[in-house]
CSV table of C-alpha atoms in Angstrom, one decimal:
chain,number,residue,atom,x,y,z
A,1049,ASP,CA,101.5,108.1,105.5
A,1050,LYS,CA,101.7,109.6,108.4
A,1051,GLY,CA,100.1,107.5,111.4
A,1052,ARG,CA,99.1,105.0,109.3
A,1053,GLU,CA,101.9,102.6,109.8
A,1054,GLY,CA,99.7,100.0,111.8
A,1055,ASN,CA,97.2,99.4,108.9
A,1056,TYR,CA,100.0,98.8,106.2
A,1057,ALA,CA,102.3,96.8,108.5
A,1058,GLU,CA,99.4,94.5,108.9
A,1059,ASP,CA,99.2,93.8,105.2
A,1060,ALA,CA,102.7,93.2,105.1
A,1061,GLU,CA,102.7,90.7,108.2
A,1062,LYS,CA,99.7,88.8,106.2
A,1063,ASP,CA,102.3,88.2,103.4
A,1064,ASN,CA,103.7,85.5,105.7
A,1065,GLY,CA,106.6,87.6,106.4
A,1066,GLY,CA,107.7,88.5,103.0
A,1067,GLY,CA,105.8,91.8,102.7
A,1068,MET,CA,107.5,95.0,103.5
A,1069,VAL,CA,106.2,98.3,104.3
A,1070,VAL,CA,108.1,101.9,103.6
A,1071,GLY,CA,106.8,104.7,105.0
A,1072,ILE,CA,108.1,108.1,103.7
A,1073,ASP,CA,107.8,111.6,105.3
A,1074,LEU,CA,109.7,114.9,105.2
A,1075,SER,CA,109.6,115.6,108.9
A,1076,VAL,CA,112.2,114.0,110.9
A,1077,LYS,CA,110.0,114.0,114.0
A,1078,GLU,CA,107.1,112.1,112.3
A,1079,ILE,CA,109.7,109.5,111.3
A,1080,GLN,CA,110.6,109.1,114.7
A,1081,HIS,CA,107.3,108.9,116.1
A,1082,VAL,CA,106.2,106.1,113.6
A,1083,LYS,CA,109.2,104.3,114.3
A,1084,THR,CA,108.6,104.3,118.0
A,1085,ARG,CA,105.0,103.6,117.6
A,1086,ALA,CA,105.6,100.4,115.4
A,1087,ALA,CA,108.4,99.1,117.9
A,1088,LYS,CA,105.6,99.4,120.2
A,1089,ARG,CA,103.5,97.3,118.3
A,1090,GLY,CA,106.4,94.8,117.5
A,1091,TYR,CA,106.7,95.2,114.1
A,1092,ASP,CA,110.2,93.8,112.5
A,1093,ARG,CA,112.4,96.6,111.3
A,1094,ASN,CA,113.5,94.8,108.4
A,1095,GLN,CA,109.7,94.6,107.3
A,1096,VAL,CA,108.1,97.9,108.3
A,1097,ILE,CA,110.8,100.6,107.3
A,1098,PHE,CA,110.3,104.5,107.8
A,1099,LEU,CA,112.5,106.9,105.8
A,1100,GLU,CA,112.9,110.7,105.9
A,1101,GLY,CA,112.3,111.9,102.0
A,1102,ASP,CA,110.5,114.2,99.8
A,1103,ALA,CA,108.4,112.9,96.7
A,1104,GLU,CA,110.4,115.2,94.3
A,1105,LYS,CA,113.7,113.3,95.4
A,1106,LEU,CA,112.8,109.6,96.3
A,1107,ASN,CA,116.4,108.7,95.1
A,1108,LEU,CA,117.8,110.6,97.9
A,1109,ALA,CA,115.6,109.3,100.4
A,1110,PHE,CA,116.7,105.4,99.3
A,1111,GLU,CA,120.2,106.3,98.7
A,1112,LYS,CA,120.4,107.8,102.1
A,1113,GLU,CA,119.2,104.9,103.9
A,1114,ASN,CA,121.2,102.6,101.7
A,1115,PHE,CA,117.4,101.1,100.6
A,1116,PRO,CA,116.8,98.4,100.3
A,1117,PRO,CA,119.6,96.7,102.2
A,1118,SER,CA,121.2,94.6,99.8
A,1119,PRO,CA,124.3,92.1,99.7
A,1120,SER,CA,125.7,93.5,96.6
A,1121,SER,CA,128.9,95.2,96.8
A,1122,ASP,CA,128.5,97.1,93.6
A,1123,GLU,CA,127.6,100.5,94.7
A,1124,LYS,CA,126.1,101.5,91.2
A,1125,GLN,CA,123.8,98.4,91.6
A,1126,LYS,CA,123.0,98.9,95.3
A,1127,SER,CA,122.2,102.7,94.7
A,1128,SER,CA,119.5,102.1,92.1
A,1129,SER,CA,117.8,98.9,93.5
A,1130,TYR,CA,114.7,100.9,94.8
A,1131,LEU,CA,113.8,101.3,90.9
A,1132,ASN,CA,111.2,98.9,90.0
A,1133,PHE,CA,111.0,97.6,93.7
A,1134,PHE,CA,107.4,98.2,95.0
A,1135,ASP,CA,104.3,96.5,94.0
A,1136,VAL,CA,101.8,99.3,95.6
A,1137,ALA,CA,102.4,103.0,96.0
A,1138,ILE,CA,99.8,105.1,98.5
A,1139,SER,CA,99.5,108.3,99.4
A,1140,ASN,CA,96.7,109.6,101.5
A,1141,GLY,CA,96.8,113.3,101.5
A,1142,ALA,CA,99.9,114.6,101.0
A,1143,PHE,CA,100.3,114.6,97.2
A,1144,CYS,CA,98.5,117.8,97.1
A,1145,LEU,CA,100.9,119.6,98.9
A,1146,ILE,CA,104.0,118.6,96.5
A,1147,PRO,CA,104.7,121.4,94.1
A,1148,ASP,CA,106.1,119.5,91.3
A,1149,LYS,CA,103.5,116.7,91.2
A,1150,ARG,CA,105.0,115.7,87.9
A,1151,LYS,CA,108.4,115.0,89.2
A,1152,ALA,CA,106.6,113.2,91.9
A,1153,PHE,CA,104.3,111.0,90.0
A,1154,GLN,CA,107.2,110.2,87.9
A,1155,ASN,CA,109.3,109.0,90.7
A,1156,VAL,CA,106.5,106.8,92.1
A,1157,TYR,CA,106.2,105.6,88.4
A,1158,ASN,CA,110.1,104.7,88.6
A,1159,VAL,CA,109.8,102.7,91.9
A,1160,LEU,CA,106.8,100.8,90.9
A,1161,LYS,CA,107.5,97.2,89.6
A,1162,THR,CA,106.1,96.5,86.2
A,1163,GLY,CA,102.3,96.0,86.7
A,1164,GLY,CA,102.7,97.8,89.9
A,1165,ARG,CA,99.7,99.9,91.2
A,1166,MET,CA,99.1,103.4,92.7
A,1167,ALA,CA,96.4,105.1,94.7
A,1168,ILE,CA,96.7,108.7,95.7
A,1169,SER,CA,94.2,110.7,97.7
A,1170,THR,CA,94.7,114.1,96.8
A,1171,THR,CA,92.7,117.6,96.7
A,1172,THR,CA,92.3,118.8,92.9
A,1173,ILE,CA,90.7,121.9,91.2
A,1174,LEU,CA,87.9,121.2,89.0
A,1175,PRO,CA,88.6,121.6,85.3
A,1176,SER,CA,85.8,124.3,85.2
A,1177,LYS,CA,87.0,126.0,88.0
A,1178,ALA,CA,89.7,128.2,88.9
A,1179,LEU,CA,91.5,129.9,92.0
A,1180,ASP,CA,90.0,133.7,92.0
A,1181,SER,CA,93.3,135.3,91.1
A,1182,ASN,CA,91.8,138.6,93.2
A,1183,LEU,CA,92.3,136.6,96.3
A,1184,GLU,CA,95.6,135.8,98.3
A,1185,TRP,CA,95.4,132.1,98.7
A,1186,PRO,CA,97.2,129.8,101.1
A,1187,VAL,CA,100.2,128.1,99.7
A,1188,CYS,CA,98.7,124.6,100.4
A,1189,MET,CA,96.1,125.9,97.9
A,1190,ARG,CA,98.2,127.6,95.2
A,1191,MET,CA,99.6,124.1,94.9
A,1192,PHE,CA,96.5,122.2,94.3
A,1193,GLU,CA,96.4,120.7,90.6
A,1194,HIS,CA,93.7,121.0,88.2
A,1195,LEU,CA,91.8,117.2,88.1
A,1196,ASP,CA,92.2,116.9,84.3
A,1197,GLU,CA,96.0,117.9,84.4
A,1198,ILE,CA,96.8,114.9,86.8
A,1199,VAL,CA,95.3,112.7,84.1
A,1200,SER,CA,97.4,113.9,81.6
A,1201,ILE,CA,100.5,113.8,83.9
A,1202,CYS,CA,100.0,110.2,84.9
A,1203,ASP,CA,98.9,109.2,81.1
A,1204,GLU,CA,102.4,110.8,79.7
A,1205,ILE,CA,104.4,109.3,82.3
A,1206,GLY,CA,103.5,105.8,81.3
A,1207,PHE,CA,100.5,104.8,83.8
A,1208,LYS,CA,98.0,102.7,82.3
A,1209,ASN,CA,94.2,102.4,83.1
A,1210,VAL,CA,94.2,105.7,85.2
A,1211,ARG,CA,91.0,106.1,87.0
A,1212,ILE,CA,89.9,109.3,88.9
A,1213,VAL,CA,87.2,108.6,91.8
A,1214,ASP,CA,85.6,111.7,93.0
A,1215,ALA,CA,85.0,111.2,96.9
A,1216,GLU,CA,85.0,113.3,99.8
A,1217,SER,CA,87.4,111.5,101.9
A,1218,PRO,CA,90.8,110.5,101.4
A,1219,LEU,CA,90.7,106.8,99.8
A,1220,GLU,CA,86.7,106.5,100.1
A,1221,GLY,CA,85.6,103.8,97.6
A,1222,LEU,CA,88.8,103.4,96.2
A,1223,GLU,CA,90.2,99.8,96.1
A,1224,ILE,CA,93.5,99.2,94.5
A,1225,PRO,CA,92.3,97.0,91.6
A,1226,GLU,CA,94.1,93.7,91.3
A,1227,GLU,CA,96.7,93.7,88.7
A,1228,GLU,CA,95.0,94.1,85.2
A,1229,GLU,CA,98.2,93.5,83.0
A,1230,GLU,CA,101.5,92.2,84.0
A,1231,ASP,CA,103.4,94.3,81.5
A,1232,ASP,CA,102.1,97.9,82.5
A,1233,HIS,CA,102.0,100.3,85.2
A,1234,ILE,CA,98.3,101.2,86.5
């Protein structure tokens, strides 16, 4: 998440140097900005990594940067080693701007390890509401998804234990629960 690398990087450091944080953003300028901030804070470049990419095309972001670094000489093995790689995926406010949410959720699911967890803060439209079709809404608002559709999308993809937290601020009151079942994405 934009500007949040310090918080997540500190979490990675708590893992005795074994943790890794990967930030992904569409903006090259934002990636340069957070890389500079992380370097100034002294974060290890192998532990705190930022990639230019799109949630609808995560594979391209990982493949472009040859992520994760691997000693494997097998290019096929190397190019898909990001699948089932992450324990946790977090998006704080960016998901509402993704046009194809199903594709983005599927990509998040694919990069999570079995038992991996996801927390996404996004603006939604309540099931009983609709945008007035007589008004010209900004593009970002036309991309908002109905709340009940997000649950359906996640269920169809295979996420387990999907919870919706209705809060006024991003990730307010949302603690990522401890892993409940090792063999399921939640």
